[in-house]
Coordinates of C-alpha atoms and ligand atoms in Angstrom, one line a residue:
X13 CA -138.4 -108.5 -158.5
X14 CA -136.7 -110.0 -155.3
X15 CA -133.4 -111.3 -156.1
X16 CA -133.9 -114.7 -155.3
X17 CA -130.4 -116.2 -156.2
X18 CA -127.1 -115.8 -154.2
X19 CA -125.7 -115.6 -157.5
X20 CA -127.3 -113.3 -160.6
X21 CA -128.8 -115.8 -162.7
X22 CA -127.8 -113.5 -166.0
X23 CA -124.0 -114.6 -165.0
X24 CA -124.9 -117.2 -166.3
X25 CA -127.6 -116.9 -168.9
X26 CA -130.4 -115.1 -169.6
X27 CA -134.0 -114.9 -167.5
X28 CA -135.2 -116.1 -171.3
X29 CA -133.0 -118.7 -171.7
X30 CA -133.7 -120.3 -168.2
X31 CA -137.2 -120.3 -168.4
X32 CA -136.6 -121.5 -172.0
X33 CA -134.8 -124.5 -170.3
X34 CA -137.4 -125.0 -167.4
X35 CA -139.7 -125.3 -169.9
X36 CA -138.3 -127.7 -172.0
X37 CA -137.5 -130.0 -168.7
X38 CA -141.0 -129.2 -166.6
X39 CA -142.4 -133.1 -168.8
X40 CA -138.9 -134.9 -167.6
X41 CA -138.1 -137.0 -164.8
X42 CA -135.3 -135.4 -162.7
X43 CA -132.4 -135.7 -162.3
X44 CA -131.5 -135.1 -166.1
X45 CA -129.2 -133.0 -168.0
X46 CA -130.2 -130.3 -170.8
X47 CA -127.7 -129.3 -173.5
X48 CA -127.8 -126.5 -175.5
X49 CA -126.2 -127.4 -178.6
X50 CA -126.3 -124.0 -179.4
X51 CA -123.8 -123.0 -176.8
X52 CA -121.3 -125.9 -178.2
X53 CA -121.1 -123.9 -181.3
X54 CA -120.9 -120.6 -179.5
X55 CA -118.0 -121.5 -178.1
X56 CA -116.2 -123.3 -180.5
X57 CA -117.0 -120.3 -182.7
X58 CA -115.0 -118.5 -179.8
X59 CA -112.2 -120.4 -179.8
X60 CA -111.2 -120.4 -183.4
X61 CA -111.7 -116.5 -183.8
X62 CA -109.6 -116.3 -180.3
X63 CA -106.8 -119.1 -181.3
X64 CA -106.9 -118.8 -185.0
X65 CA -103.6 -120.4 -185.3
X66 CA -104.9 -123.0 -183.1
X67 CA -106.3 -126.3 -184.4
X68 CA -109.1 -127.9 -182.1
X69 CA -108.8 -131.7 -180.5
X70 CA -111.7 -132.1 -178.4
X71 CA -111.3 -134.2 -175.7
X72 CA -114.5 -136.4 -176.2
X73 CA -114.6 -137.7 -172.7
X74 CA -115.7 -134.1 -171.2
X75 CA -119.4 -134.8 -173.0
X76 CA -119.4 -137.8 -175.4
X77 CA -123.0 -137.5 -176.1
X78 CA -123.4 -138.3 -179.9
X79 CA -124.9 -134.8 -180.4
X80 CA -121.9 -132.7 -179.4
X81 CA -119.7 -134.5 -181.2
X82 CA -121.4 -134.4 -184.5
X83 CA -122.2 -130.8 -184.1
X84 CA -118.4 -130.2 -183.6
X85 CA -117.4 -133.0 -186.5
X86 CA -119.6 -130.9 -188.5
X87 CA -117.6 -127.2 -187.3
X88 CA -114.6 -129.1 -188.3
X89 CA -113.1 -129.9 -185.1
X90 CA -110.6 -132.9 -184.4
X91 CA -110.8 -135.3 -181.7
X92 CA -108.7 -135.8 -178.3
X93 CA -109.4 -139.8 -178.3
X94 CA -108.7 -141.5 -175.0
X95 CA -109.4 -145.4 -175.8
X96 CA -111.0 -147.3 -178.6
X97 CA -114.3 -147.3 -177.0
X98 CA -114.3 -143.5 -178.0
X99 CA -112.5 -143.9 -181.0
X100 CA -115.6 -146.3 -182.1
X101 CA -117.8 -144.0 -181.3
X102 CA -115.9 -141.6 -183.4
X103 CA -116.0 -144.1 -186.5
X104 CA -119.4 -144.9 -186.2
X105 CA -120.3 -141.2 -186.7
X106 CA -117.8 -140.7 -189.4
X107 CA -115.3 -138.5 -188.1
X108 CA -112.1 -139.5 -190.7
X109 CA -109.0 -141.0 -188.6
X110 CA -106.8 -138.1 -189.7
X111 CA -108.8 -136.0 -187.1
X112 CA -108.0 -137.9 -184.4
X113 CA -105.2 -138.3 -181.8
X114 CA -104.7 -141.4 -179.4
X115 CA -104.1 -138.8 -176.7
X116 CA -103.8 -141.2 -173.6
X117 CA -100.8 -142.2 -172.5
X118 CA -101.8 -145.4 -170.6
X119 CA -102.8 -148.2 -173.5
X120 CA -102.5 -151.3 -174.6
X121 CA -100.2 -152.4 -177.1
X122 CA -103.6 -154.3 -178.4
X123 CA -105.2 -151.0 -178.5
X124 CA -102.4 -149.2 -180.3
X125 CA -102.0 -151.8 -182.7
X126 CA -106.2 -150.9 -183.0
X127 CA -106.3 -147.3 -183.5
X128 CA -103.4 -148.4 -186.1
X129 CA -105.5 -150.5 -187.8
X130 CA -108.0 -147.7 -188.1
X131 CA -105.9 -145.1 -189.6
X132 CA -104.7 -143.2 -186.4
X133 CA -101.2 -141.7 -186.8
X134 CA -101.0 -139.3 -184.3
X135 CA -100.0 -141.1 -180.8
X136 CA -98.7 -139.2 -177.0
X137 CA -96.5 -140.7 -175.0
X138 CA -94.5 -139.8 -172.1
X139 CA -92.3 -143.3 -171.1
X140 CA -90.3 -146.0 -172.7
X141 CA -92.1 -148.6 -172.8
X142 CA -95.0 -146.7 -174.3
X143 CA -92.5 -145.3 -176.8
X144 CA -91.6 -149.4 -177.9
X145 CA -95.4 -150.0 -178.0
X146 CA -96.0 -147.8 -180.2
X147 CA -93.3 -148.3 -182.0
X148 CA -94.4 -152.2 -182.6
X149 CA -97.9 -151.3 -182.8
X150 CA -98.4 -148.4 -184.7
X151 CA -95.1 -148.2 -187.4
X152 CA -93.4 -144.5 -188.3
X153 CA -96.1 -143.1 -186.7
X154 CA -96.1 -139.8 -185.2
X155 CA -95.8 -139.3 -181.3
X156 CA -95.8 -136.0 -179.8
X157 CA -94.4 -136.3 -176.0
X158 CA -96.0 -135.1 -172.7
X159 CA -94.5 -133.1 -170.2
X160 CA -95.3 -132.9 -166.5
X161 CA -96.9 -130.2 -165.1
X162 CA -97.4 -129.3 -161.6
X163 CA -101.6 -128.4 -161.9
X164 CA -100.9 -125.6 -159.4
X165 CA -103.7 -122.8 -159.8
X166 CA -106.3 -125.5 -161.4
X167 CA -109.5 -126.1 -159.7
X168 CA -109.4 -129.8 -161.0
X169 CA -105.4 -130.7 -161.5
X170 CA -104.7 -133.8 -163.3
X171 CA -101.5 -134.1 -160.9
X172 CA -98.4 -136.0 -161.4
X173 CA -99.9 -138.9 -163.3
X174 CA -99.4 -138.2 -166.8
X175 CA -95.9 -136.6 -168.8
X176 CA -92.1 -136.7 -167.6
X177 CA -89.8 -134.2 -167.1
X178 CA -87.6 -132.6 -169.6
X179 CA -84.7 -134.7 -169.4
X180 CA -86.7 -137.8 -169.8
X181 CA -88.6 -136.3 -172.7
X182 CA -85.4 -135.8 -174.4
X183 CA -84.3 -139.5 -173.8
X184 CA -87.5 -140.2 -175.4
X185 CA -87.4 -138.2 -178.3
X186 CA -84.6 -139.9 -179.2
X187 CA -85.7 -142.9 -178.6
X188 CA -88.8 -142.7 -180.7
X189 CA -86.0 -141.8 -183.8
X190 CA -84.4 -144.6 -183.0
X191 CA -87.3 -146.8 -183.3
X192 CA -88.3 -145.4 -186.7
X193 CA -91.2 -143.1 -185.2
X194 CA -92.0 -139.7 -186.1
X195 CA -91.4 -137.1 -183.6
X196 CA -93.5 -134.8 -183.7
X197 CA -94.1 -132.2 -180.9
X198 CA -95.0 -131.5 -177.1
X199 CA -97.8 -131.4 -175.7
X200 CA -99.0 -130.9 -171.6
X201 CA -101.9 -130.0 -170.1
X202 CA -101.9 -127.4 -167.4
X203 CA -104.7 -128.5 -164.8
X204 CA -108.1 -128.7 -166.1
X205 CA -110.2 -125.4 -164.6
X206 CA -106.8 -123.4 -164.9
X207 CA -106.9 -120.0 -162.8
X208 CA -103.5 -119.0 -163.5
X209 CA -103.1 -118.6 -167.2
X210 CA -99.4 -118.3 -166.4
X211 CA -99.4 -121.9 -166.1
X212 CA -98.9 -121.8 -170.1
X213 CA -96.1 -119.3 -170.1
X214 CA -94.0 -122.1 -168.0
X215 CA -95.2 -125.1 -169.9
X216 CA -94.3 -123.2 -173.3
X217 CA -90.9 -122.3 -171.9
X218 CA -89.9 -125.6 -171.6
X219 CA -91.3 -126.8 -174.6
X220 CA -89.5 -123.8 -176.4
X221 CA -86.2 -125.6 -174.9
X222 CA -86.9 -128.8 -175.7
X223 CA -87.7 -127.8 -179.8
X224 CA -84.6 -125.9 -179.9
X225 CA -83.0 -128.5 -177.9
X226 CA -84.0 -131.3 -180.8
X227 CA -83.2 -128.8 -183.7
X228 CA -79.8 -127.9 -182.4
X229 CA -78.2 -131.0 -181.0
X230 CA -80.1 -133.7 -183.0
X231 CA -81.6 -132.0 -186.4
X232 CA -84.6 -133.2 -185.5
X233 CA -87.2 -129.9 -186.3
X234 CA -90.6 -131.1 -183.6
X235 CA -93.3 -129.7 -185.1
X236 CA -96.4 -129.7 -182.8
X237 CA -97.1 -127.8 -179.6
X238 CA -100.2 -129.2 -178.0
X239 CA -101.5 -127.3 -175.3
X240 CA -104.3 -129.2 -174.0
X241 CA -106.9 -128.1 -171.9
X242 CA -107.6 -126.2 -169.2
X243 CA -109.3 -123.5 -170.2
X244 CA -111.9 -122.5 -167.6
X245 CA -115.9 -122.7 -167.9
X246 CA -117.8 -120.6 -166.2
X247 CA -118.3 -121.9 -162.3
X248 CA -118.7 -120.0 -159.1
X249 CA -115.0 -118.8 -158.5
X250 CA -114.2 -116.1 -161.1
X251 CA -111.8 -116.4 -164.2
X252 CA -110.3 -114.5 -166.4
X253 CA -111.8 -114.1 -169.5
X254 CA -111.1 -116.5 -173.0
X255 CA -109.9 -113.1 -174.3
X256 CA -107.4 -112.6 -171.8
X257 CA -105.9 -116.6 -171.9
X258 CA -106.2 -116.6 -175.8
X259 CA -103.9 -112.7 -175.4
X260 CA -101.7 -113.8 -173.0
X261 CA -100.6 -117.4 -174.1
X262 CA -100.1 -115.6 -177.8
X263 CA -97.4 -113.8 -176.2
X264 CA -95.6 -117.0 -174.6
X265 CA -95.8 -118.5 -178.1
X266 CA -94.0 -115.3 -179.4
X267 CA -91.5 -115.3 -177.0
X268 CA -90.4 -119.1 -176.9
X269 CA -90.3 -120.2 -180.8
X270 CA -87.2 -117.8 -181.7
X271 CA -89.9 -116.5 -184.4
X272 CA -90.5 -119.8 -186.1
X273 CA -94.5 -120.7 -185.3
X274 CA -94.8 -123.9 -184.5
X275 CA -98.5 -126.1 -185.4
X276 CA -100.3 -125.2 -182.6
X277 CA -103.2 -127.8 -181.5
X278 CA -105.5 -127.3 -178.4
X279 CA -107.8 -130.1 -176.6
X280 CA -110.4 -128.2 -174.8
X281 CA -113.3 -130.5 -173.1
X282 CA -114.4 -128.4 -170.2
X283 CA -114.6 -125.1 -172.0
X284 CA -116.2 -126.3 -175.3
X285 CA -119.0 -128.2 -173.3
X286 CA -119.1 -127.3 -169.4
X287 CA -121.4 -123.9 -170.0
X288 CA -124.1 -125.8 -172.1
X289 CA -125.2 -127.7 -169.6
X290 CA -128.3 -127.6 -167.0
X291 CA -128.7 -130.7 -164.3
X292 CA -132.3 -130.3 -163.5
X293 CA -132.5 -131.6 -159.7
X294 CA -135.3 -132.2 -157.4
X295 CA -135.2 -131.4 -153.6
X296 CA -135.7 -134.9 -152.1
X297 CA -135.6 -134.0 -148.6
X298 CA -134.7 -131.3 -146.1
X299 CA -133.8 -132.3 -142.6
X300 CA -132.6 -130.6 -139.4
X301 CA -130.3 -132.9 -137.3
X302 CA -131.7 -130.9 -133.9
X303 CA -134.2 -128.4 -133.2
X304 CA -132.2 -125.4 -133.7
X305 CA -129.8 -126.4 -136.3
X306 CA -128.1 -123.8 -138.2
X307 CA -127.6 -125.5 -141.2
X308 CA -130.3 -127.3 -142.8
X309 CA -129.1 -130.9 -144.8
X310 CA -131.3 -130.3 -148.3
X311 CA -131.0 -134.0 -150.1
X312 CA -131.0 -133.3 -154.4
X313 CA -131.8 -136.1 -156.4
X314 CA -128.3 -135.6 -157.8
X315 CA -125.2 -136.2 -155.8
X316 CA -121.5 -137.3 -156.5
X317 CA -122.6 -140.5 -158.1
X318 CA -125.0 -139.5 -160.6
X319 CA -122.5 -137.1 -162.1
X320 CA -121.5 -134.6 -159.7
X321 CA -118.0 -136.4 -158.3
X322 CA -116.3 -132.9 -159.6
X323 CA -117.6 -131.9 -156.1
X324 CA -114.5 -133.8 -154.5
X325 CA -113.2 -131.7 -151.8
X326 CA -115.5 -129.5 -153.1
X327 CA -113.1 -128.9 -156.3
X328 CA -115.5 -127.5 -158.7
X329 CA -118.0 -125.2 -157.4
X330 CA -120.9 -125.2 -159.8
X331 CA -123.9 -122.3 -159.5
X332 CA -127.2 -123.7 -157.7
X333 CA -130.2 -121.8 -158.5
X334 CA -133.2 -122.3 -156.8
X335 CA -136.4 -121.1 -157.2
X336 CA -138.7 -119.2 -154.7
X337 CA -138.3 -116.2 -152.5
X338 CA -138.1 -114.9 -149.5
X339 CA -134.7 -115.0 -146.9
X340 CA -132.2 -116.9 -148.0
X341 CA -130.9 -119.3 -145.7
X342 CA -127.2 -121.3 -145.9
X343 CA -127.7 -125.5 -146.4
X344 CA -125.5 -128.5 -146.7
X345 CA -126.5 -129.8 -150.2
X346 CA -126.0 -133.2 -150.4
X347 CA -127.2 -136.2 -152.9
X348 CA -129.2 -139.3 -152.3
X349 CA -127.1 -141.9 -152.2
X350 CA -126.4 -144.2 -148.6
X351 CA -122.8 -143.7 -149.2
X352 CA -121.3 -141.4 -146.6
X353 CA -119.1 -138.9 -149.1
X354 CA -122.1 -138.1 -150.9
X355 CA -122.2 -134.7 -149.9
X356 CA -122.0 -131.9 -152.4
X357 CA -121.1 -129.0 -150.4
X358 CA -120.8 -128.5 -146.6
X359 CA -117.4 -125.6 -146.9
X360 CA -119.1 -124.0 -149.3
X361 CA -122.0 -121.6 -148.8
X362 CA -124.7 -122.1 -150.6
X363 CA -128.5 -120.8 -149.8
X364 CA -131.6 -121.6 -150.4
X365 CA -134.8 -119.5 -150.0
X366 CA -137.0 -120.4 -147.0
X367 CA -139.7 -120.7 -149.3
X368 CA -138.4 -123.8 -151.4
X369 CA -139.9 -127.5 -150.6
X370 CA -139.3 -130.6 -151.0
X371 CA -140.6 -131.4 -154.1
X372 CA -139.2 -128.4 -155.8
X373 CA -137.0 -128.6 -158.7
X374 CA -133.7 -126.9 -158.9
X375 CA -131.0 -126.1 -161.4
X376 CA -127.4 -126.9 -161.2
X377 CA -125.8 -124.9 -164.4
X378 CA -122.3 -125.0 -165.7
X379 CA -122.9 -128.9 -165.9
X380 CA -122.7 -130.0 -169.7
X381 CA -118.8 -131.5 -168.9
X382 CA -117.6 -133.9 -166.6
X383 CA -121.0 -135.1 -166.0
X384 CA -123.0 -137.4 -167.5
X385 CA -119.8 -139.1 -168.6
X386 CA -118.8 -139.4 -164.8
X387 CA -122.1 -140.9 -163.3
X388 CA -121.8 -144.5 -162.1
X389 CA -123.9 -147.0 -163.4
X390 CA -126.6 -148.4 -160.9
X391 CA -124.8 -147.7 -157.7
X392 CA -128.2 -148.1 -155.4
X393 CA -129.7 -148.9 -158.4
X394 CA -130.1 -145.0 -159.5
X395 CA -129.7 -145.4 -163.3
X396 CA -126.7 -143.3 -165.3
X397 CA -128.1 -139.8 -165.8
X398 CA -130.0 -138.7 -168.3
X399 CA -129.1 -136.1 -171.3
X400 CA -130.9 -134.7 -173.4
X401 CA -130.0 -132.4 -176.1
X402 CA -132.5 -128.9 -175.5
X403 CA -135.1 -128.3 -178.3
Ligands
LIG518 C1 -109.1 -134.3 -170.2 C2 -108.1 -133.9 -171.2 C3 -108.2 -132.7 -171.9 C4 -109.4 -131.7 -171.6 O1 -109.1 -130.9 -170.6 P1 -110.1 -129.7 -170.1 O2 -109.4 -129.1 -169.0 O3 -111.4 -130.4 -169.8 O4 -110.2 -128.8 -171.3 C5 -107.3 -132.4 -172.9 N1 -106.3 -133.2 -173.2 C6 -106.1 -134.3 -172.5 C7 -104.9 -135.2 -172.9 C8 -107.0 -134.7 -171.5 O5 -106.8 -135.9 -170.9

């Protein structure tokens, strides 16, 4: 058989489990998004046997469909919760407040004083006046405090925006005692899509410092490490494996606790949910802007708005497939929308066989996080994608 994908498909997934998925789609209107449910489990399977010392958070906003997170409330997984829209949701389909964290750090004093209410004890924090807000709002709770990271090496960096630096962590640590708070641990996040799993080994270091820092000078024994995200789904550029991440940040936590193992909690969103996802797009248009044009614009029915924006600067590079044969040729991909910036990939190669039309569906895999949750709500009146979970 011609190989009629830049990239193998069986990367990926299987020949049977793409026609599986064509199948199931062929009666839908594009653009929508299949998840395999299946997959979810797969991987949280994979995480436990990986990081058995690890307890899971997921971060619900990566794919809040109902589906995933019942199928993980029902593997026993805890919740990442961002804001009390999510933690609603979370309520509503009986996940028990002791499994949840208030993991932002930007809230309301309205909305602590809310997850309170509901039973949430677990709050991060990375400034004072967060610190005093929870400290009004949420009584002796426990805060665990976030340290900045650079992102360097992640496809999709959460930059400067969220933690402090050690010495303000400190300040805050003892503040939170002050306040009658719990202190409880560290946490960061590394840069979500993180290539450089030694992005960990300095993130723990400091956190080592600042637990020993506590114990020593202040008797106060911090008892979390929460390692976030960042842990890669499978996309165009390679990774390293989950076997080598789960191996090598093993070894940081050996070498930075003096011994003692601390309660170790991750928050994965793109890895528990990115590789269960198919965006099943439609080829709009195709357009040459002269004669002899060596690039040909092919218009999905899919672009930045409707759930792709991880295509920023062309950030996350997710596999195309599309069907047909023949020579492959290199396109702009591009979505639908009459904004300007709605332009999946121009840097980036991607090719299409000559024998594709408009009218032809194709597949963008890898898509099951940052998705559906990302796409805008009528902008030129396209309606929110839609998921559905794959039978
Ligand atoms: C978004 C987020 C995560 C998930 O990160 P991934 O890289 O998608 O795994 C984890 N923790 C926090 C606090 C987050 O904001």
């Amino acid at each position: 058989m011609e190989d009629q994908y830049r990239f193998p498909l069986e990367n990926y997934m299987s020949q049977e489990q793409f026609e599986r998925i064509e199948r199931f789609a062929s009666d839908k209107e594009t653009p929508c998004l299949i998840v395999d449910l299946d997959i979810v489990k797969k991987k949280y399977a994979q995480l436990r046997a990986l990081l058995p010392y690890a307890e899971v958070y997921y971060a619900v906003k990566a794919n809040p469909m109902d589906e995933v997170v019942s199928t993980l409330r029902d593997l026993g997984s805890s919740f990442d919760v961002a804001t009390r829209y999510e933690l609603d949701q979370l309520l509503r389909l009986g996940v028990s407040p002791d499994r949840m964290s208030y993991g932002n750090t930007i809230k309301k004093e309205k909305d602590i004083a809310y997850f309170y209410e509901k039973g949430i004890r677990l709050y991060a924090t990375d400034s004072t006046a967060d610190v005093e807000k929870i400290a009004r709002a949420a009584p002796g709770s426990r805060v665990f405090f976030r340290i900045l990271t650079e992102g360097l090496g992640a496809d999709w960096p959460l930059s400067r925006k969220f933690g402090c630096h050690p010495d303000e962590t400190r300040r805050l640590v003892l503040r939170a005692k002050d306040l009658g708070l719990e202190p409880y641990g560290i946490s960061f996040h590394v840069g979500s899509q993180q290539r450089d799993i030694g992005q960990w080994s300095t993130a723990l270091t400091t956190t080592g410092g600042i637990f020993k820092w506590a114990r020593e000078e202040h008797g106060i024994e911090l008892q979390m490490v929460n390692m976030g995200g960042g842990f890669p789904s499978n996309y165009l550029e390679p990774t390293n494996t989950i076997e080598a991440y789960a191996e090598d940040i093993k070894n940081y936590l050996l070498n930075n606790f003096d011994g003692r193992w601390p309660r170790v909690v991750i928050e994965p969103g793109r890895s528990m949910a990115g590789d269960c996802g198919v965006i099943v797009t439609e080829i709009v248009n195709i357009a040459r802007k002269s004669l002899h044009d060596l690039y040909p614009w092919v218009f999905l029915d899919i672009g930045k708005f409707g759930g792709l924006i991880e295509t920023l600067d062309e950030a996350i590079k997710y596999p195309i497939f599309f069907k047909g044969s023949g020579k492959q040729v290199d396109v702009i991909l591009a979505g639908p929308t009459c904004d300007s910036m709605d332009i999946l990939y121009e840097k980036t190669t991607y090719m299409m066989p000559t024998s594709a039309r408009i009218g032809d569906r194709a597949f963008i895999l890898t898509t099951g996080a940052y998705t559906q949750s990302y796409s805008s709500v009528y902008f030129n009146g396209f309606p929110p994608l839609k998921a559905y979970v794959l039978e």
